[in-house]
PDB file of C-alpha atoms in Angstrom:
ATOM      1  CA  ILE A 143      14.122 -27.726  32.087  1.00 50.00           C
ATOM      2  CA  GLU A 144      14.930 -25.748  28.952  1.00 50.00           C
ATOM      3  CA  MET A 145      15.594 -22.093  29.608  1.00 53.00           C
ATOM      4  CA  SER A 146      16.454 -19.331  27.202  1.00 57.00           C
ATOM      5  CA  ALA A 147      19.752 -17.519  27.708  1.00 56.00           C
ATOM      6  CA  SER A 148      18.022 -14.272  28.628  1.00 58.00           C
ATOM      7  CA  ALA A 149      15.875 -15.976  31.275  1.00 62.00           C
ATOM      8  CA  ALA A 150      18.913 -17.728  32.726  1.00 60.00           C
ATOM      9  CA  LEU A 151      20.881 -14.465  32.766  1.00 56.00           C
ATOM     10  CA  ILE A 152      18.089 -12.690  34.631  1.00 67.00           C
ATOM     11  CA  ALA A 153      17.841 -15.544  37.133  1.00 64.00           C
ATOM     12  CA  ALA A 154      21.631 -15.515  37.705  1.00 64.00           C
ATOM     13  CA  ALA A 155      21.661 -11.724  38.137  1.00 62.00           C
ATOM     14  CA  LEU A 156      18.907 -11.941  40.750  1.00 64.00           C
ATOM     15  CA  LEU A 157      20.808 -14.651  42.626  1.00 64.00           C
ATOM     16  CA  CYS A 158      24.007 -12.571  42.503  1.00 61.00           C
ATOM     17  CA  SER A 159      22.330  -9.422  43.762  1.00 63.00           C
ATOM     18  CA  SER A 160      20.845 -11.395  46.674  1.00 59.00           C
ATOM     19  CA  ALA A 161      24.213 -13.004  47.491  1.00 56.00           C
ATOM     20  CA  ILE A 162      26.072  -9.680  47.362  1.00 57.00           C
ATOM     21  CA  ALA A 163      23.481  -8.146  49.698  1.00 57.00           C
ATOM     22  CA  PHE A 164      24.245 -10.825  52.311  1.00 58.00           C
ATOM     23  CA  THR A 165      28.036 -10.905  51.851  1.00 62.00           C
ATOM     24  CA  PRO A 166      29.164  -7.382  50.952  1.00 62.00           C
ATOM     25  CA  GLY A 167      32.813  -6.868  50.061  1.00 65.00           C
ATOM     26  CA  ASP A 168      33.550 -10.467  48.998  1.00 62.00           C
ATOM     27  CA  PRO A 169      35.896 -10.020  45.987  1.00 60.00           C
ATOM     28  CA  LEU A 170      35.366 -13.571  44.696  1.00 56.00           C
ATOM     29  CA  LEU A 171      31.578 -13.103  44.685  1.00 54.00           C
ATOM     30  CA  ALA A 172      31.857  -9.643  43.101  1.00 57.00           C
ATOM     31  CA  ASN A 173      34.012 -11.076  40.282  1.00 61.00           C
ATOM     32  CA  SER A 174      31.587 -13.977  39.718  1.00 61.00           C
ATOM     33  CA  CYS A 175      28.659 -11.580  39.543  1.00 65.00           C
ATOM     34  CA  SER A 176      30.210  -9.239  36.994  1.00 69.00           C
ATOM     35  CA  ARG A 177      28.808  -9.256  33.484  1.00 64.00           C
ATOM     36  CA  ARG A 178      31.742 -11.360  32.297  1.00 69.00           C
ATOM     37  CA  GLY A 179      31.289 -13.716  35.225  1.00 67.00           C
ATOM     38  CA  LEU A 180      27.590 -14.196  34.535  1.00 56.00           C
ATOM     39  CA  ILE A 181      28.164 -14.908  30.839  1.00 62.00           C
ATOM     40  CA  SER A 182      30.925 -17.355  31.735  1.00 64.00           C
ATOM     41  CA  TRP A 183      28.543 -19.053  34.186  1.00 56.00           C
ATOM     42  CA  LEU A 184      25.923 -19.389  31.441  1.00 56.00           C
ATOM     43  CA  ALA A 185      28.462 -20.996  29.114  1.00 60.00           C
ATOM     44  CA  THR A 186      29.699 -23.505  31.682  1.00 58.00           C
ATOM     45  CA  ALA A 187      26.146 -24.296  32.807  1.00 55.00           C
ATOM     46  CA  GLY A 188      25.336 -25.347  29.242  1.00 54.00           C
ATOM     47  CA  VAL A 189      22.611 -22.794  28.687  1.00 48.00           C
ATOM     48  CA  THR A 190      22.269 -21.963  25.027  1.00 45.00           C
ATOM     49  CA  ALA A 191      20.168 -19.364  23.381  1.00 45.00           C
ATOM     50  CA  THR A 192      16.978 -20.788  21.997  1.00 45.00           C
ATOM     51  CA  ALA A 193      15.819 -19.142  18.802  1.00 45.00           C
ATOM     52  CA  PRO A 194      12.140 -19.100  17.977  1.00 50.00           C
ATOM     53  CA  ALA A 195      11.042 -21.574  15.288  1.00 48.00           C
ATOM     54  CA  ALA A 196       9.998 -18.658  13.081  1.00 48.00           C
ATOM     55  CA  VAL A 197      13.666 -17.799  12.487  1.00 51.00           C
ATOM     56  CA  ASN A 198      13.982 -20.912  10.302  1.00 50.00           C
ATOM     57  CA  ALA A 199      10.646 -20.419   8.575  1.00 51.00           C
ATOM     58  CA  VAL A 200      10.374 -19.596   4.898  1.00 55.00           C
ATOM     59  CA  SER A 201       8.198 -16.567   4.346  1.00 70.00           C
ATOM     60  CA  ALA A 202       5.651 -16.335   1.567  1.00 78.00           C
ATOM     61  CA  ARG A 203       6.464 -14.122  -1.386  1.00 85.00           C
ATOM     62  CA  THR A 204       4.277 -11.257  -2.556  1.00 84.00           C
ATOM     63  CA  GLY A 205       3.698  -9.454  -5.845  1.00 85.00           C
ATOM     64  CA  VAL A 206       5.013 -11.067  -9.000  1.00 87.00           C
ATOM     65  CA  ALA A 207       7.450 -13.129  -6.895  1.00 89.00           C
ATOM     66  CA  SER A 208       4.483 -15.153  -5.603  1.00 94.00           C
ATOM     67  CA  PRO A 209       3.519 -18.074  -7.828  1.00 95.00           C
ATOM     68  CA  PHE A 210      -0.147 -17.287  -7.067  1.00 97.00           C
ATOM     69  CA  THR A 211      -0.015 -13.770  -8.580  1.00 96.00           C
ATOM     70  CA  GLY A 212      -1.351 -13.781 -12.110  1.00 97.00           C
ATOM     71  CA  GLU A 213      -4.379 -14.438 -14.301  1.00 97.00           C
ATOM     72  CA  TYR A 214      -5.936 -17.813 -14.888  1.00 98.00           C
ATOM     73  CA  ASP A 215      -8.289 -19.936 -16.996  1.00 98.00           C
ATOM     74  CA  ASP A 216     -11.049 -21.521 -14.900  1.00 97.00           C
ATOM     75  CA  PRO A 217     -12.437 -24.594 -16.720  1.00 97.00           C
ATOM     76  CA  ASN A 218     -15.756 -24.102 -14.897  1.00 96.00           C
ATOM     77  CA  HIS A 219     -16.074 -20.608 -16.451  1.00 97.00           C
ATOM     78  CA  PRO A 220     -14.244 -20.731 -19.807  1.00 97.00           C
ATOM     79  CA  GLY A 221     -12.997 -17.429 -21.182  1.00 97.00           C
ATOM     80  CA  CYS A 222     -13.830 -15.503 -17.985  1.00 97.00           C
ATOM     81  CA  LEU A 223     -11.550 -13.342 -15.884  1.00 97.00           C
ATOM     82  CA  ARG A 224      -9.710 -14.907 -12.937  1.00 97.00           C
ATOM     83  CA  SER A 225      -7.145 -12.572 -11.378  1.00 97.00           C
ATOM     84  CA  VAL A 226      -5.081 -13.162  -8.225  1.00 97.00           C
ATOM     85  CA  LYS A 227      -2.850 -10.514  -6.668  1.00 97.00           C
ATOM     86  CA  ILE A 228      -0.754 -11.261  -3.573  1.00 96.00           C
ATOM     87  CA  VAL A 229       0.207  -8.306  -1.368  1.00 95.00           C
ATOM     88  CA  GLY A 230       1.825  -7.980   2.044  1.00 92.00           C
ATOM     89  CA  PRO A 231       0.010  -8.711   5.301  1.00 90.00           C
ATOM     90  CA  LYS A 232      -2.414  -6.172   6.728  1.00 88.00           C
ATOM     91  CA  LEU A 233      -1.676  -4.112   9.810  1.00 86.00           C
ATOM     92  CA  GLY A 234      -3.557  -5.226  12.887  1.00 85.00           C
ATOM     93  CA  THR A 235      -5.325  -2.919  15.322  1.00 89.00           C
ATOM     94  CA  ASP A 236      -2.184  -3.066  17.481  1.00 91.00           C
ATOM     95  CA  GLY A 237      -0.119  -1.589  14.612  1.00 90.00           C
ATOM     96  CA  ARG A 238       1.780  -4.796  13.890  1.00 90.00           C
ATOM     97  CA  LYS A 239       1.781  -6.569  10.548  1.00 88.00           C
ATOM     98  CA  GLY A 240      -0.040  -9.867  10.286  1.00 89.00           C
ATOM     99  CA  ARG A 241       1.826 -13.027   9.359  1.00 90.00           C
ATOM    100  CA  ASN A 242      -0.068 -14.004   6.198  1.00 93.00           C
ATOM    101  CA  PRO A 243       0.082 -12.203   2.859  1.00 95.00           C
ATOM    102  CA  ILE A 244      -3.309 -11.123   1.499  1.00 96.00           C
ATOM    103  CA  ALA A 245      -4.768 -12.446  -1.753  1.00 97.00           C
ATOM    104  CA  TYR A 246      -7.093 -10.224  -3.785  1.00 97.00           C
ATOM    105  CA  VAL A 247      -9.090 -12.444  -6.098  1.00 97.00           C
ATOM    106  CA  LYS A 248     -11.296 -11.017  -8.837  1.00 97.00           C
ATOM    107  CA  GLY A 249     -13.308 -12.608 -11.565  1.00 97.00           C
ATOM    108  CA  VAL A 250     -16.368 -12.829 -13.779  1.00 97.00           C
ATOM    109  CA  ASP A 251     -18.626 -15.894 -13.859  1.00 95.00           C
ATOM    110  CA  GLY A 252     -20.265 -15.416 -17.243  1.00 96.00           C
ATOM    111  CA  LEU A 253     -21.210 -12.967 -19.975  1.00 96.00           C
ATOM    112  CA  PRO A 254     -23.994 -12.236 -20.324  1.00 93.00           C
ATOM    113  CA  VAL A 255     -24.688 -12.450 -16.588  1.00 91.00           C
ATOM    114  CA  GLY A 256     -26.340 -15.716 -15.628  1.00 92.00           C
ATOM    115  CA  THR A 257     -24.243 -17.839 -17.987  1.00 96.00           C
ATOM    116  CA  LYS A 258     -21.131 -19.838 -17.101  1.00 96.00           C
ATOM    117  CA  SER A 259     -18.756 -18.757 -19.853  1.00 97.00           C
ATOM    118  CA  CYS A 260     -17.427 -15.629 -21.499  1.00 97.00           C
ATOM    119  CA  PRO A 261     -17.318 -15.672 -25.304  1.00 96.00           C
ATOM    120  CA  ALA A 262     -14.262 -14.259 -27.094  1.00 92.00           C
ATOM    121  CA  GLY A 263     -14.536 -10.503 -27.476  1.00 89.00           C
ATOM    122  CA  ALA A 264     -17.037 -10.088 -24.604  1.00 93.00           C
ATOM    123  CA  VAL A 265     -15.760  -7.300 -22.362  1.00 92.00           C
ATOM    124  CA  PRO A 266     -17.078  -7.213 -18.783  1.00 95.00           C
ATOM    125  CA  GLU A 267     -18.280  -4.063 -17.082  1.00 94.00           C
ATOM    126  CA  LEU A 268     -16.921  -3.174 -13.671  1.00 93.00           C
ATOM    127  CA  THR A 269     -20.239  -4.265 -12.135  1.00 93.00           C
ATOM    128  CA  ASP A 270     -19.737  -7.785 -13.580  1.00 95.00           C
ATOM    129  CA  VAL A 271     -16.521  -8.305 -11.592  1.00 96.00           C
ATOM    130  CA  TRP A 272     -16.763  -9.981  -8.193  1.00 96.00           C
ATOM    131  CA  LYS A 273     -14.048  -9.380  -5.593  1.00 96.00           C
ATOM    132  CA  LEU A 274     -12.930 -11.749  -2.856  1.00 97.00           C
ATOM    133  CA  GLU A 275     -10.179 -11.708  -0.297  1.00 95.00           C
ATOM    134  CA  GLY A 276      -8.017 -14.552   0.876  1.00 96.00           C
ATOM    135  CA  LYS A 277      -4.735 -15.331   2.565  1.00 96.00           C
ATOM    136  CA  VAL A 278      -1.564 -17.143   1.644  1.00 96.00           C
ATOM    137  CA  SER A 279      -0.017 -19.489   4.190  1.00 95.00           C
ATOM    138  CA  GLU A 280       3.178 -18.296   5.872  1.00 91.00           C
ATOM    139  CA  ASP A 281       5.247 -20.799   3.894  1.00 92.00           C
ATOM    140  CA  GLY A 282       3.659 -19.650   0.617  1.00 92.00           C
ATOM    141  CA  GLU A 283       2.411 -23.136  -0.282  1.00 93.00           C
ATOM    142  CA  MET A 284      -1.366 -22.660   0.082  1.00 97.00           C
ATOM    143  CA  ILE A 285      -3.976 -20.020  -0.669  1.00 97.00           C
ATOM    144  CA  SER A 286      -7.262 -19.763   1.270  1.00 97.00           C
ATOM    145  CA  ILE A 287     -10.124 -17.947  -0.455  1.00 96.00           C
ATOM    146  CA  ASP A 288     -13.527 -17.325   1.131  1.00 94.00           C
ATOM    147  CA  PHE A 289     -16.117 -17.720  -1.635  1.00 92.00           C
ATOM    148  CA  SER A 290     -19.069 -17.088   0.733  1.00 91.00           C
ATOM    149  CA  PRO A 291     -19.724 -13.460  -0.337  1.00 91.00           C
ATOM    150  CA  LYS A 292     -19.891 -14.501  -4.006  1.00 88.00           C
ATOM    151  CA  THR A 293     -22.019 -17.626  -3.544  1.00 85.00           C
ATOM    152  CA  GLU A 294     -24.329 -16.446  -0.754  1.00 83.00           C
ATOM    153  CA  GLY A 295     -22.807 -19.092   1.506  1.00 79.00           C
ATOM    154  CA  ARG A 296     -23.170 -22.077  -0.840  1.00 83.00           C
ATOM    155  CA  VAL A 297     -19.385 -22.300  -1.138  1.00 86.00           C
ATOM    156  CA  GLY A 298     -17.266 -21.253   1.811  1.00 88.00           C
ATOM    157  CA  LEU A 299     -13.543 -21.245   2.422  1.00 92.00           C
ATOM    158  CA  LEU A 300     -11.521 -23.167  -0.160  1.00 94.00           C
ATOM    159  CA  VAL A 301      -7.846 -23.937   0.265  1.00 97.00           C
ATOM    160  CA  GLY A 302      -5.850 -24.294  -2.927  1.00 97.00           C
ATOM    161  CA  THR A 303      -2.267 -25.257  -3.586  1.00 97.00           C
ATOM    162  CA  TYR A 304      -0.030 -24.077  -6.375  1.00 96.00           C
ATOM    163  CA  ASP A 305       0.399 -27.133  -8.582  1.00 95.00           C
ATOM    164  CA  THR A 306       3.510 -26.913 -10.754  1.00 93.00           C
ATOM    165  CA  PHE A 307       2.555 -29.999 -12.758  1.00 89.00           C
ATOM    166  CA  ASP A 308       2.079 -29.042 -16.415  1.00 87.00           C
ATOM    167  CA  PRO A 309       0.151 -26.875 -16.848  1.00 94.00           C
ATOM    168  CA  PRO A 310       0.815 -24.965 -13.607  1.00 96.00           C
ATOM    169  CA  GLY A 311      -2.026 -23.408 -11.655  1.00 97.00           C
ATOM    170  CA  ILE A 312      -4.086 -23.361  -8.468  1.00 98.00           C
ATOM    171  CA  LEU A 313      -5.544 -26.758  -7.591  1.00 97.00           C
ATOM    172  CA  PHE A 314      -8.646 -26.788  -5.364  1.00 96.00           C
ATOM    173  CA  PRO A 315      -9.905 -29.729  -3.260  1.00 95.00           C
ATOM    174  CA  ASP A 316     -12.830 -30.426  -5.634  1.00 92.00           C
ATOM    175  CA  GLY A 317     -10.333 -31.107  -8.446  1.00 95.00           C
ATOM    176  CA  ASN A 318     -10.925 -27.808 -10.250  1.00 96.00           C
ATOM    177  CA  LYS A 319      -7.640 -26.272 -11.385  1.00 97.00           C
ATOM    178  CA  TRP A 320      -7.230 -22.661 -12.431  1.00 97.00           C
ATOM    179  CA  ILE A 321      -4.572 -22.770 -15.161  1.00 98.00           C
ATOM    180  CA  LYS A 322      -2.104 -19.871 -15.060  1.00 97.00           C
ATOM    181  CA  VAL A 323      -1.988 -17.865 -18.295  1.00 97.00           C
ATOM    182  CA  PRO A 324       1.526 -16.602 -19.088  1.00 95.00           C
ATOM    183  CA  GLY A 325       1.339 -12.898 -19.869  1.00 94.00           C
ATOM    184  CA  GLY A 326      -2.130 -12.581 -18.336  1.00 95.00           C
ATOM    185  CA  THR A 327      -5.535 -12.057 -19.959  1.00 95.00           C
ATOM    186  CA  PRO A 328      -5.855  -8.307 -20.599  1.00 94.00           C
ATOM    187  CA  ASN A 329      -8.773  -8.826 -23.026  1.00 94.00           C
ATOM    188  CA  ARG A 330     -10.883 -10.247 -20.165  1.00 95.00           C
ATOM    189  CA  ARG A 331     -10.489  -7.213 -17.903  1.00 93.00           C
ATOM    190  CA  PRO A 332     -13.008  -4.367 -17.705  1.00 92.00           C
ATOM    191  CA  PRO A 333     -11.900  -1.188 -19.494  1.00 88.00           C
ATOM    192  CA  SER A 334      -9.628   1.359 -17.722  1.00 73.00           C
ATOM    193  CA  VAL A 335      -7.932   0.940 -14.341  1.00 54.00           C
ATOM    194  CA  THR A 336     -10.606  -1.077 -12.611  1.00 47.00           C
ATOM    195  CA  LEU A 337      -8.693  -3.955 -11.068  1.00 51.00           C
ATOM    196  CA  ASN A 338      -6.941  -2.033  -8.308  1.00 56.00           C
ATOM    197  CA  SER A 339      -6.876  -3.827  -4.963  1.00 52.00           C
ATOM    198  CA  ASP A 340      -9.314  -1.251  -3.516  1.00 52.00           C
TER     199      ASP A 340
END
C-alpha cells in the first residue's frame, strides 16, 4: 500500500499516543515517539513523500509568451480579422484560480456582412466583430474554442493545435489552418480601442 509521508506520520503519531497512554513513563517508548523518533521510523520503514503529478507538469504560457497569442490569416475568410489573446485562468466561485488559461478569440467573417472575405482597405465596425471564448490545455499544446455562439450551433467546440510547420499557425481538425501573421494585422481591426478582452 502506498502511503504519503504525512499520512504515515499521522498514523505513527496516533499509534504512539495510544502506546504511551497504556505504558506511561517508559523512556524507550517516549524516545521512539518523539518527533525525531517518528521521522527516523518513517525513514527506516521506507516511506517516501509522494509528490502530486502536477508538480512535474508544464504549465501553459499566457500573453505574448503563448504561441497562440497573435493575429492570423484564415484561408476560409481571406483578409478578415482573426485575433487570439491568451490570459490567465479565471477565478472560480470558491475563489481559486482555474487550471486552464482563457483564450479570447475575435474575428470578422466578411465585409460587407454576408460575404466570406474582407477586401483590402475595408475597415470593420465594432458590430462586425464576433467574440468567442476558449481554453488552452494545461500543457499549452491545444486550444479549445466553442464556435456555437457564432454559428448558431452549426459548429461546436473545435480543438486546435499550434502547428510550428512553416508557416506556423493553429491547425483545426477539419484541416483549416489559421496562419500566424508576424507583427499582427492592425489594418483589419475596428477603429479605436475596441479589442479589449471585455
